[in-house]
Coordinates of C-alpha atoms and ligand atoms in Angstrom, one line a residue:
M1 CA 8.7 -26.5 8.9
P2 CA 9.9 -23.2 9.8
V3 CA 10.4 -22.5 13.6
R4 CA 8.1 -19.6 15.1
E5 CA 9.5 -16.0 14.5
D6 CA 9.6 -15.1 18.6
I7 CA 11.2 -18.4 19.5
R8 CA 13.9 -17.7 16.6
L9 CA 14.6 -14.1 18.0
M10 CA 15.5 -15.7 21.5
A11 CA 18.3 -17.6 20.1
G12 CA 21.0 -15.4 21.1
Y13 CA 19.5 -14.2 24.8
H14 CA 20.7 -17.3 26.8
S15 CA 23.8 -16.7 28.6
P16 CA 26.6 -19.0 26.7
Q17 CA 27.4 -22.2 29.2
V18 CA 31.3 -21.8 28.4
E19 CA 33.9 -23.2 30.7
A20 CA 35.3 -21.0 33.1
A21 CA 36.9 -21.1 36.7
V22 CA 35.0 -18.5 38.1
R23 CA 31.3 -18.3 37.2
L24 CA 29.8 -14.8 38.0
N25 CA 27.2 -14.7 34.9
T26 CA 23.9 -16.1 36.1
N27 CA 23.1 -14.5 39.4
E28 CA 23.3 -17.9 41.3
S29 CA 24.2 -18.1 45.1
P30 CA 27.8 -19.0 45.3
F31 CA 27.4 -20.9 48.2
A32 CA 25.8 -24.4 48.6
P33 CA 22.8 -25.1 50.7
P34 CA 23.2 -26.4 54.1
G35 CA 24.7 -29.9 54.4
A36 CA 21.9 -30.9 57.3
W37 CA 19.1 -29.9 54.5
L38 CA 20.5 -32.1 52.2
R39 CA 20.9 -35.0 54.6
E40 CA 17.1 -34.4 56.1
L41 CA 16.1 -34.2 52.3
Q42 CA 17.8 -37.8 51.5
A43 CA 16.6 -39.4 54.8
E44 CA 13.2 -38.2 53.8
L45 CA 13.0 -39.4 50.3
A46 CA 12.9 -42.8 51.5
S47 CA 9.5 -42.5 52.3
V48 CA 8.6 -40.9 48.9
P49 CA 5.6 -43.0 47.1
F50 CA 7.6 -42.7 43.9
N51 CA 5.1 -45.1 42.0
R52 CA 2.4 -42.5 42.6
Y53 CA 1.6 -38.8 41.4
P54 CA 2.5 -36.3 43.4
D55 CA 0.3 -33.8 45.5
R56 CA -1.5 -31.9 42.7
S57 CA -2.0 -29.0 44.9
A58 CA 1.4 -28.9 46.7
R59 CA -0.5 -28.7 49.9
E60 CA 2.5 -29.2 52.7
L61 CA 4.6 -26.8 50.5
R62 CA 2.4 -24.1 50.2
S63 CA 1.1 -24.2 53.6
A64 CA 5.0 -24.2 54.7
L65 CA 5.6 -21.0 52.3
A66 CA 2.1 -19.5 54.0
R67 CA 3.6 -19.8 57.3
F68 CA 6.7 -18.4 56.2
H69 CA 5.1 -15.0 54.7
D70 CA 2.2 -15.0 57.4
V71 CA -0.2 -15.6 54.5
T72 CA -2.8 -18.2 53.8
P73 CA -2.0 -21.5 51.6
E74 CA -4.8 -20.2 49.2
Q75 CA -2.6 -17.1 48.7
V76 CA 0.4 -19.1 47.6
F77 CA 1.2 -20.7 44.0
C78 CA 4.0 -22.9 43.5
G79 CA 5.9 -23.3 40.2
N80 CA 9.0 -25.0 38.5
G81 CA 10.9 -21.7 39.2
S82 CA 9.6 -18.5 39.0
N83 CA 9.8 -18.6 35.4
E84 CA 6.8 -21.1 35.3
V85 CA 5.1 -18.9 37.8
I86 CA 5.2 -16.1 35.2
Q87 CA 4.2 -18.2 32.6
C88 CA 1.1 -19.6 34.5
L89 CA 0.3 -15.9 35.0
L90 CA 0.5 -14.9 31.3
L91 CA -1.3 -18.0 30.4
A92 CA -4.3 -17.2 32.9
F93 CA -4.4 -13.4 32.5
G94 CA -2.5 -12.6 29.3
G95 CA -3.1 -14.2 26.0
P96 CA -4.7 -13.0 22.3
G97 CA -6.2 -9.9 22.4
R98 CA -4.3 -8.9 25.9
S99 CA -1.5 -7.0 26.6
V100 CA 1.5 -6.8 29.2
A101 CA 3.7 -3.5 30.2
V102 CA 7.2 -4.1 30.6
F103 CA 10.0 -1.4 31.6
E104 CA 13.3 -1.6 29.4
P105 CA 15.9 -2.8 30.4
T106 CA 14.2 -5.7 32.4
Y107 CA 14.5 -9.3 32.8
A108 CA 13.9 -10.4 29.0
M109 CA 12.1 -13.6 30.0
H110 CA 9.1 -11.4 30.7
S111 CA 8.8 -10.4 27.2
H112 CA 9.8 -13.6 26.0
I113 CA 7.2 -15.5 27.8
A114 CA 4.6 -13.1 27.2
R115 CA 5.0 -13.6 23.3
L116 CA 4.8 -17.2 23.8
T117 CA 1.5 -17.0 25.2
G118 CA 0.3 -14.7 22.6
T119 CA 0.1 -11.7 24.9
R120 CA 1.1 -8.2 23.4
V121 CA 4.1 -6.9 24.9
I122 CA 3.9 -2.9 25.3
A123 CA 7.6 -1.9 26.3
G124 CA 8.0 1.3 28.3
R125 CA 11.2 3.2 29.1
R126 CA 13.1 3.5 32.4
D127 CA 15.0 7.0 33.6
E128 CA 18.3 7.7 33.7
E129 CA 19.1 5.9 37.0
H130 CA 17.3 2.9 35.5
M131 CA 13.9 3.4 37.8
L132 CA 10.6 3.4 36.6
D133 CA 9.8 6.3 34.3
R134 CA 6.4 7.5 35.5
E135 CA 5.4 9.7 32.6
D136 CA 6.0 6.9 30.2
A137 CA 4.2 4.6 32.5
K138 CA 1.4 6.6 32.7
R139 CA 1.1 7.2 29.1
I140 CA 1.3 3.3 28.7
F141 CA -1.6 2.6 31.3
D142 CA -3.8 5.3 29.9
E143 CA -3.5 4.2 26.1
H144 CA -3.2 0.6 26.2
S145 CA -5.0 -0.5 29.6
P146 CA -2.5 -3.7 30.0
E147 CA -3.8 -6.5 31.7
L148 CA -0.8 -7.1 33.2
V149 CA 2.2 -4.9 34.3
F150 CA 5.5 -6.5 35.4
L151 CA 8.0 -4.5 37.8
C152 CA 10.9 -6.3 38.4
S153 CA 12.4 -5.1 41.9
P154 CA 15.3 -5.3 42.3
N155 CA 15.6 -5.3 38.7
N156 CA 17.5 -7.8 36.7
P157 CA 20.0 -6.5 35.2
T158 CA 20.2 -3.1 36.5
G159 CA 19.6 -4.0 40.2
R160 CA 17.7 -1.2 41.5
V161 CA 14.5 -1.8 43.7
E162 CA 11.4 0.4 43.1
T163 CA 10.0 2.2 46.1
R164 CA 7.0 1.3 47.7
E165 CA 5.3 4.7 46.5
T166 CA 6.2 3.5 42.9
V167 CA 4.7 0.3 43.4
E168 CA 1.5 2.1 45.1
W169 CA 1.5 4.6 42.4
V170 CA 1.4 1.8 39.6
L171 CA -1.7 0.2 41.5
E172 CA -3.1 3.5 41.6
C173 CA -2.7 4.3 37.9
S174 CA -3.2 0.9 36.3
R175 CA -6.2 -1.7 36.0
G176 CA -4.6 -5.0 35.7
L177 CA -2.2 -7.4 37.8
V178 CA 0.8 -5.6 39.1
V179 CA 3.6 -8.5 39.0
V180 CA 6.4 -7.5 41.2
D181 CA 9.2 -9.8 40.3
E182 CA 11.2 -10.4 43.4
A183 CA 13.5 -13.2 42.5
Y184 CA 16.1 -10.7 44.5
G185 CA 13.8 -9.4 46.7
Q186 CA 16.0 -10.8 49.9
F187 CA 18.9 -8.5 49.0
A188 CA 16.7 -5.4 49.0
P189 CA 16.0 -3.0 51.8
W190 CA 11.9 -3.5 51.3
S191 CA 9.7 -5.8 49.7
A192 CA 6.2 -5.5 48.2
L193 CA 5.3 -8.6 50.3
S194 CA 5.2 -6.0 53.1
L195 CA 1.9 -4.5 51.2
I196 CA 0.4 -7.7 50.9
S197 CA 0.6 -8.5 54.4
S198 CA -0.6 -4.8 55.4
P199 CA -4.3 -4.7 57.0
T200 CA -5.6 -3.4 53.9
F201 CA -4.9 -6.5 52.0
A202 CA -6.7 -8.7 54.9
E203 CA -9.9 -7.4 53.4
M204 CA -9.5 -8.5 49.9
E205 CA -12.6 -8.5 47.7
P206 CA -13.6 -11.7 46.5
V207 CA -13.0 -12.4 42.5
R208 CA -16.3 -11.8 41.0
N209 CA -17.2 -13.5 37.7
G210 CA -13.3 -14.8 37.5
A211 CA -12.3 -11.1 37.3
V212 CA -9.9 -10.0 40.1
G213 CA -11.0 -6.3 40.9
S214 CA -9.5 -4.2 43.8
K215 CA -6.1 -2.4 44.0
A216 CA -5.2 -4.7 46.8
A217 CA -6.2 -8.2 45.0
R218 CA -4.4 -7.1 42.0
L219 CA -0.7 -7.1 43.4
V220 CA 1.1 -10.2 42.9
V221 CA 4.5 -11.1 44.1
T222 CA 6.9 -13.8 42.6
R223 CA 10.0 -15.3 44.3
T224 CA 12.3 -17.9 43.7
F225 CA 14.7 -20.5 45.6
S226 CA 16.9 -20.1 42.7
K227 CA 19.1 -17.3 44.6
T228 CA 19.0 -16.7 47.9
W229 CA 17.8 -20.3 48.9
A230 CA 21.0 -21.6 46.8
M231 CA 18.6 -24.0 45.3
A232 CA 18.7 -23.3 41.5
A233 CA 19.2 -26.8 40.8
A234 CA 15.8 -27.7 42.4
R235 CA 13.7 -25.1 40.0
L236 CA 11.0 -23.9 42.2
G237 CA 9.4 -20.8 42.8
Y238 CA 6.1 -19.4 43.7
L239 CA 3.6 -16.2 43.9
I240 CA 2.0 -14.7 46.9
G241 CA -1.2 -12.9 45.9
H242 CA -5.0 -13.2 46.0
A243 CA -6.6 -16.4 46.2
G244 CA -8.4 -15.7 42.9
V245 CA -4.9 -15.2 41.0
V246 CA -3.6 -18.5 42.6
S247 CA -6.5 -20.7 41.6
A248 CA -6.3 -19.4 37.9
C249 CA -2.8 -19.9 37.9
Q250 CA -3.5 -23.6 39.4
E251 CA -6.1 -24.2 36.3
A252 CA -3.3 -22.9 33.6
A253 CA -0.7 -25.2 35.1
L254 CA -0.2 -28.5 33.9
P255 CA -1.3 -31.2 36.2
Y256 CA 1.3 -32.6 38.7
H257 CA 3.7 -30.1 37.4
L258 CA 5.4 -30.0 40.5
D259 CA 7.2 -33.1 41.3
A260 CA 7.4 -34.7 44.9
V261 CA 11.1 -34.3 45.4
K262 CA 10.8 -30.6 44.7
Q263 CA 7.6 -30.3 46.8
L264 CA 9.7 -31.9 49.7
A265 CA 13.2 -29.9 49.1
G266 CA 11.1 -26.7 49.1
R267 CA 9.2 -27.5 52.6
L268 CA 12.7 -28.4 54.2
A269 CA 14.5 -25.5 53.2
L270 CA 12.3 -23.3 54.9
E271 CA 13.4 -24.7 58.2
W272 CA 16.9 -23.2 57.2
K273 CA 15.8 -19.6 57.4
A274 CA 18.8 -18.4 59.8
E275 CA 21.4 -20.3 57.3
M276 CA 19.7 -18.5 54.3
D277 CA 20.0 -15.0 56.3
E278 CA 23.5 -15.6 57.0
R279 CA 24.4 -16.3 53.1
I280 CA 22.5 -12.9 52.3
A281 CA 24.5 -11.1 54.7
M282 CA 27.7 -12.5 53.1
V283 CA 26.5 -11.7 49.7
V284 CA 25.4 -7.9 50.7
Q285 CA 28.7 -7.4 52.3
E286 CA 30.8 -8.9 49.2
R287 CA 28.6 -6.6 47.0
G288 CA 29.9 -3.5 49.2
R289 CA 33.2 -4.4 48.7
L290 CA 33.0 -5.1 45.1
L291 CA 31.0 -1.8 44.5
E292 CA 33.9 0.3 46.1
S293 CA 37.0 -1.5 44.4
M294 CA 34.8 -1.2 41.0
R295 CA 34.8 2.5 41.1
E296 CA 38.3 2.5 42.2
L297 CA 39.5 0.7 39.4
G298 CA 37.5 3.3 37.2
L299 CA 34.4 1.5 36.1
R300 CA 31.2 3.3 35.8
V301 CA 29.1 1.5 38.4
W302 CA 25.4 1.4 39.1
P303 CA 24.2 0.8 42.8
S304 CA 22.8 -2.5 43.6
D305 CA 19.8 -3.9 45.8
A306 CA 20.6 -7.5 44.1
N307 CA 23.2 -9.9 44.0
F308 CA 24.6 -8.6 41.0
I309 CA 26.1 -5.3 39.6
L310 CA 25.6 -3.5 36.4
F311 CA 28.8 -1.9 35.3
K312 CA 30.7 -0.2 32.1
P313 CA 34.1 0.1 31.6
L314 CA 34.7 3.7 30.6
D315 CA 38.4 3.6 28.4
C316 CA 37.5 0.6 26.6
D317 CA 34.8 -1.7 24.7
G318 CA 32.5 -3.7 27.1
R319 CA 33.0 -6.8 24.6
V320 CA 36.7 -6.4 24.7
L321 CA 36.8 -6.2 28.6
W322 CA 34.5 -9.7 28.5
E323 CA 36.5 -11.3 26.3
G324 CA 39.6 -10.2 28.5
L325 CA 38.1 -11.6 31.4
L326 CA 37.1 -14.7 29.8
E327 CA 40.6 -15.3 28.6
R328 CA 41.5 -15.2 32.4
S329 CA 38.5 -17.4 33.2
V330 CA 36.1 -15.1 34.6
L331 CA 32.9 -15.4 33.0
V332 CA 30.5 -12.3 33.5
R333 CA 27.2 -11.3 31.8
D334 CA 27.6 -9.6 28.3
L335 CA 24.7 -7.1 28.0
T336 CA 26.8 -4.7 25.5
A337 CA 23.9 -5.5 23.0
W338 CA 21.2 -4.4 24.6
P339 CA 20.1 -1.5 23.2
E340 CA 19.2 0.5 26.3
L341 CA 22.6 -0.9 28.0
K342 CA 25.5 -0.3 25.3
G343 CA 28.7 -1.5 26.3
C344 CA 27.4 -2.9 30.0
L345 CA 28.3 -5.6 31.7
R346 CA 26.9 -7.6 34.8
V347 CA 28.7 -9.3 37.5
T348 CA 27.2 -11.7 39.9
V349 CA 28.7 -11.3 43.5
G350 CA 30.2 -14.4 44.4
T351 CA 32.5 -15.6 47.3
R352 CA 34.8 -13.5 48.4
D353 CA 37.8 -15.5 46.7
E354 CA 35.8 -15.3 43.2
N355 CA 35.4 -11.6 43.8
S356 CA 39.0 -11.0 44.1
A357 CA 39.5 -13.0 41.1
F358 CA 37.3 -10.9 39.4
L359 CA 38.7 -7.6 40.5
A360 CA 42.4 -9.0 39.9
A361 CA 41.2 -10.0 36.2
V362 CA 39.9 -6.6 35.7
R363 CA 43.0 -4.7 36.7
E364 CA 44.9 -6.8 34.3
C365 CA 42.6 -6.0 31.8
L366 CA 42.5 -2.5 32.2
G367 CA 46.0 -2.0 33.1
Ligands
PMP1 N1 12.8 -13.2 37.5 C1 14.2 -12.6 37.6 C2 14.0 -11.1 37.4 C3 15.1 -13.6 37.3 O1 16.6 -12.9 37.0 C4 15.2 -14.7 37.2 C5 16.3 -15.9 36.8 N2 17.2 -15.1 36.3 C6 13.8 -15.5 37.2 C7 12.9 -14.6 37.5 C8 13.7 -17.1 37.2 O2 14.5 -17.4 38.2 P1 13.8 -19.0 38.2 O3 13.0 -19.5 36.9 O4 15.1 -19.6 38.6 O5 13.1 -19.1 39.9

């Protein structure tokens, strides 16, 4: 039996899991989570009733996240990584006969998961600086009226955050759900969560006939524990949005999709915000050092509001540099085959030592 076409097409997408001493290809946190969190988790595991299914609606975790973001638990939906959150959104609001707008180049899983759920993908452009191209976006909203709009901010793999004005403009001009994917939100100077907690959002319209209507109710922000929380292995993500969106996602998710250990791990992690903020500050500081050093090495570098940097060698082929780095045991993300990013690579900000190793390897390759 032949494999579905859209699955076959994704065969080349995933980052190769090759051996390298310095792994700067998947935007993880370079730091382990706090040791005290792990000890607390280990202690609490003793009282998990493993013979029972977990809390189906993850009440304690959702309440903890609600307190953390100053919203209500009914506005929080959790999934196995933000990828599953995105999948549930698409299952609930996309599907056959419906469409989603994405703006390329962007996180490839948005359109991949959309296709898997039978949702038509309408791909818009970004401008020279990789920001949303309003003219193209307006054309798409007017012509296709997509049920969902994905804004990745900061955008992976380009790194820039969209402005508050842009997010408000998209809410104004489109009529579907506006999903701001903030997997890297904590590294950026502002978050669309600030719109959700603003007073206008407190008076959200109720859902009528299963449809989510008002501008405020159409904004959804997705977040993950995989990056800033240094918990990629736990596979935990969530969204903050209207209660109607949350209950629709709950319907779309499989029963008991969030295991008890994950619910516990996430809830306990939220008590370590100061440690997370420290890790973010270290990454942001190293990002600045990397950006400056990479420019000095003569690379074309794009500004970043995330924990990674998009770059391109000017005097050699991007793929050749990627191979040269790998020979020196430094693994970065190869984007050279992406149509809008010809010759580009992406490096995740690592520890100070990892970043120095990356810079030394680049210097050797270019020298
Ligand atoms: N959104 C974006 C923009 C990402 O880059 C990633 C991870 N690469 C995800 C979502 C998914 O993250 P996770 O499923 O680990 O939460």
